[in-house]
Amino acid sequence: MDYQEYNQFAIAMMRASLPLYASCVPKVNPEAEQHGIKLVPHQLFILDLFNSKIPKLAIVAPPESWKSTLARVYVEWSIGNNPELCILLTMNTAAQA
């Protein structure tokens, strides 16, 4: 498998798997390691909620539970899979948006 074939294979795998995509995208914090996000069980549960096709969804969880980061990753992944998709992402402070 040459580089181009491998690259196409990797992109197809990330489009098929949101947790795999999350593990490959860089973190938002520039001081953090740039190896992606290793998801823990409660974060996988939140991603399952995003994928559940609930028309209106509010995630209420303690601070530092990665709600905003997971929402950003989900929006990026969803738009990457469907460029015609419209998603509204709101957050509680201007600094987060």
Coordinates of N, CA and C in Angstrom, one line a residue:
M1 N 0.9 -1.2 0.0 CA 0.0 0.0 0.0 C 0.9 1.2 0.0
D2 N 0.7 2.1 -1.0 CA 1.5 3.3 -1.0 C 0.9 4.4 -0.1
Y3 N 1.6 5.5 0.0 CA 1.2 6.6 0.9 C -0.2 7.1 0.5
Q4 N -0.5 7.3 -0.8 CA -1.8 7.8 -1.2 C -2.9 6.9 -0.8
E5 N -2.7 5.6 -1.0 CA -3.7 4.6 -0.7 C -3.9 4.5 0.9
Y6 N -2.8 4.6 1.6 CA -2.9 4.6 3.0 C -3.6 5.8 3.5
N7 N -3.3 7.0 3.0 CA -4.0 8.2 3.4 C -5.5 8.1 3.1
Q8 N -5.9 7.6 2.0 CA -7.3 7.4 1.6 C -8.0 6.5 2.6
F9 N -7.3 5.4 2.9 CA -7.8 4.4 3.9 C -8.0 5.0 5.2
A10 N -7.0 5.8 5.7 CA -7.1 6.4 7.0 C -8.3 7.4 7.1
I11 N -8.5 8.2 6.0 CA -9.6 9.2 6.0 C -10.9 8.4 6.0
A12 N -11.0 7.3 5.2 CA -12.3 6.6 5.2 C -12.5 6.0 6.6
M13 N -11.5 5.5 7.3 CA -11.7 5.0 8.7 C -12.1 6.1 9.7
M14 N -11.6 7.3 9.5 CA -11.9 8.4 10.4 C -13.4 8.8 10.1
R15 N -13.8 8.8 8.9 CA -15.1 9.2 8.6 C -16.2 8.2 9.1
A16 N -15.7 6.9 9.2 CA -16.6 5.9 9.7 C -16.7 5.9 11.2
S17 N -15.7 6.4 11.9 CA -15.6 6.2 13.4 C -15.3 7.6 14.0
L18 N -16.3 8.1 14.7 CA -16.1 9.3 15.5 C -15.1 9.2 16.6
P19 N -15.0 8.1 17.4 CA -13.9 8.0 18.4 C -12.5 8.0 17.7
L20 N -12.4 7.3 16.6 CA -11.1 7.3 15.9 C -10.8 8.7 15.4
Y21 N -11.7 9.4 14.8 CA -11.5 10.8 14.4 C -11.0 11.6 15.6
A22 N -11.7 11.5 16.7 CA -11.3 12.3 17.9 C -9.9 12.0 18.3
S23 N -9.5 10.8 18.1 CA -8.1 10.4 18.6 C -7.1 11.0 17.6
C24 N -7.5 11.4 16.5 CA -6.5 11.9 15.5 C -6.4 13.4 15.3
V25 N -7.5 14.1 15.8 CA -7.4 15.6 15.7 C -6.6 16.2 16.8
P26 N -6.0 17.3 16.5 CA -5.2 18.0 17.6 C -6.1 18.6 18.7
K27 N -5.6 18.7 19.9 CA -6.3 19.3 21.0 C -6.3 20.8 20.8
V28 N -7.3 21.5 21.4 CA -7.5 22.9 21.2 C -6.3 23.6 22.0
N29 N -6.0 23.2 23.2 CA -4.9 23.8 24.0 C -3.6 23.7 23.3
P30 N -2.9 24.8 22.9 CA -1.6 24.7 22.2 C -0.5 24.1 23.1
E31 N -0.7 24.2 24.5 CA 0.3 23.7 25.4 C 0.2 22.2 25.6
A32 N -0.9 21.6 25.2 CA -1.2 20.2 25.3 C -0.5 19.4 24.2
E33 N -0.3 18.1 24.5 CA 0.3 17.3 23.4 C -0.6 17.3 22.2
Q34 N -0.1 17.2 21.1 CA -0.9 17.3 19.8 C -1.2 15.9 19.2
H35 N -1.4 15.0 20.1 CA -1.7 13.6 19.6 C -3.2 13.2 19.5
G36 N -4.0 14.1 19.8 CA -5.5 13.8 19.8 C -6.1 13.6 21.1
I37 N -7.3 13.2 21.1 CA -8.1 13.0 22.3 C -8.3 11.5 22.6
K38 N -7.8 11.1 23.7 CA -8.1 9.7 24.2 C -9.4 9.8 25.0
L39 N -10.4 9.1 24.4 CA -11.8 9.2 25.1 C -11.9 8.2 26.2
V40 N -12.6 8.6 27.3 CA -12.9 7.7 28.4 C -14.4 7.4 28.3
P41 N -14.9 6.4 29.1 CA -16.2 5.9 28.9 C -17.3 7.0 28.9
H42 N -17.2 8.0 29.9 CA -18.3 9.0 29.9 C -18.3 9.9 28.7
Q43 N -17.1 10.1 28.1 CA -17.0 10.9 26.8 C -17.6 10.1 25.7
L44 N -17.3 8.8 25.6 CA -17.9 8.0 24.6 C -19.5 8.0 24.7
F45 N -20.0 8.0 25.9 CA -21.4 8.1 26.2 C -22.0 9.4 25.6
I46 N -21.3 10.5 25.8 CA -21.7 11.8 25.3 C -21.7 11.8 23.8
L47 N -20.7 11.2 23.2 CA -20.7 11.1 21.7 C -21.8 10.2 21.2
D48 N -22.2 9.2 21.9 CA -23.3 8.4 21.5 C -24.6 9.2 21.6
L49 N -24.7 10.1 22.6 CA -25.9 11.0 22.6 C -25.9 11.9 21.4
F50 N -24.8 12.5 21.0 CA -24.7 13.3 19.9 C -25.2 12.5 18.6
N51 N -24.8 11.3 18.5 CA -25.2 10.5 17.4 C -26.6 9.9 17.4
S52 N -27.3 10.1 18.5 CA -28.6 9.5 18.7 C -29.7 10.2 17.9
K53 N -29.4 11.3 17.2 CA -30.4 12.0 16.3 C -31.5 12.6 17.1
I54 N -31.3 12.9 18.4 CA -32.2 13.6 19.2 C -32.3 15.0 18.6
P55 N -33.5 15.5 18.3 CA -33.6 16.8 17.6 C -33.0 18.0 18.4
K56 N -33.2 18.0 19.7 CA -32.6 19.1 20.6 C -32.0 18.4 21.8
L57 N -30.7 18.7 22.0 CA -30.0 18.0 23.0 C -29.2 19.0 23.8
A58 N -29.3 18.9 25.2 CA -28.5 19.7 26.1 C -27.7 18.7 27.0
I59 N -26.4 18.9 27.0 CA -25.6 18.1 27.8 C -25.2 18.9 29.1
V60 N -25.6 18.4 30.2 CA -25.3 19.1 31.5 C -24.4 18.1 32.3
A61 N -23.2 18.6 32.5 CA -22.2 17.8 33.2 C -21.3 18.8 33.9
P62 N -20.5 18.2 34.9 CA -19.6 19.1 35.6 C -18.5 19.8 34.8
P63 N -17.9 20.8 35.3 CA -16.8 21.5 34.5 C -15.7 20.5 34.3
E64 N -15.0 20.7 33.2 CA -13.8 19.9 32.8 C -14.2 18.5 32.4
S65 N -15.5 18.3 32.0 CA -15.9 16.9 31.5 C -15.8 16.8 30.0
W66 N -15.3 17.9 29.4 CA -15.0 17.9 27.9 C -16.3 18.1 27.1
K67 N -17.3 18.7 27.6 CA -18.5 18.9 26.9 C -18.3 19.7 25.6
S68 N -17.6 20.8 25.8 CA -17.4 21.7 24.6 C -16.4 21.1 23.6
T69 N -15.4 20.4 24.1 CA -14.4 19.8 23.1 C -15.1 18.7 22.4
L70 N -15.9 17.9 23.0 CA -16.6 16.8 22.3 C -17.7 17.4 21.3
A71 N -18.3 18.4 21.7 CA -19.3 19.1 20.8 C -18.5 19.6 19.5
R72 N -17.4 20.2 19.7 CA -16.6 20.7 18.6 C -16.1 19.5 17.7
V73 N -15.7 18.5 18.3 CA -15.2 17.3 17.5 C -16.4 16.7 16.8
Y74 N -17.6 16.6 17.4 CA -18.7 16.0 16.7 C -19.2 16.9 15.5
V75 N -19.2 18.2 15.7 CA -19.6 19.1 14.7 C -18.6 19.0 13.5
E76 N -17.3 19.0 13.8 CA -16.3 18.9 12.7 C -16.5 17.6 12.0
W77 N -16.6 16.5 12.7 CA -16.8 15.1 12.1 C -18.0 15.1 11.2
S78 N -19.1 15.6 11.8 CA -20.4 15.6 11.1 C -20.4 16.4 9.8
I79 N -19.8 17.6 9.8 CA -19.7 18.4 8.6 C -18.8 17.8 7.6
G80 N -17.7 17.1 8.1 CA -16.8 16.4 7.2 C -17.5 15.3 6.5
N81 N -18.4 14.6 7.1 CA -19.2 13.5 6.5 C -20.3 14.0 5.7
N82 N -20.9 15.2 6.0 CA -22.0 15.7 5.2 C -21.9 17.3 5.1
P83 N -21.2 17.8 4.1 CA -20.9 19.2 4.0 C -22.2 20.1 3.9
E84 N -23.3 19.5 3.6 CA -24.6 20.2 3.4 C -25.3 20.3 4.8
L85 N -24.8 19.7 5.8 CA -25.4 19.7 7.2 C -25.3 21.1 7.8
C86 N -26.3 21.5 8.5 CA -26.3 22.8 9.3 C -26.5 22.4 10.7
I87 N -25.5 22.9 11.5 CA -25.5 22.6 13.0 C -25.3 23.9 13.7
L88 N -26.1 24.2 14.7 CA -25.9 25.3 15.6 C -25.3 24.9 16.9
L89 N -24.1 25.4 17.2 CA -23.4 25.0 18.4 C -23.3 26.3 19.3
T90 N -23.9 26.2 20.5 CA -23.8 27.4 21.4 C -23.1 27.0 22.6
M91 N -22.4 28.0 23.2 CA -21.7 27.7 24.5 C -22.0 28.9 25.4
N92 N -21.6 28.7 26.7 CA -22.0 29.7 27.7 C -21.2 31.0 27.8
T93 N -20.0 31.0 27.1 CA -19.2 32.2 27.2 C -18.6 32.5 25.8
A94 N -18.4 33.8 25.6 CA -17.8 34.2 24.3 C -16.4 33.6 24.1
A95 N -15.7 33.4 25.2 CA -14.3 32.8 25.0 C -14.4 31.4 24.5
Q96 N -15.4 30.6 24.9 CA -15.5 29.3 24.4 C -16.0 29.2 23.0
A97 N -16.8 30.1 22.6 CA -17.4 30.1 21.2 C -16.4 30.6 20.2

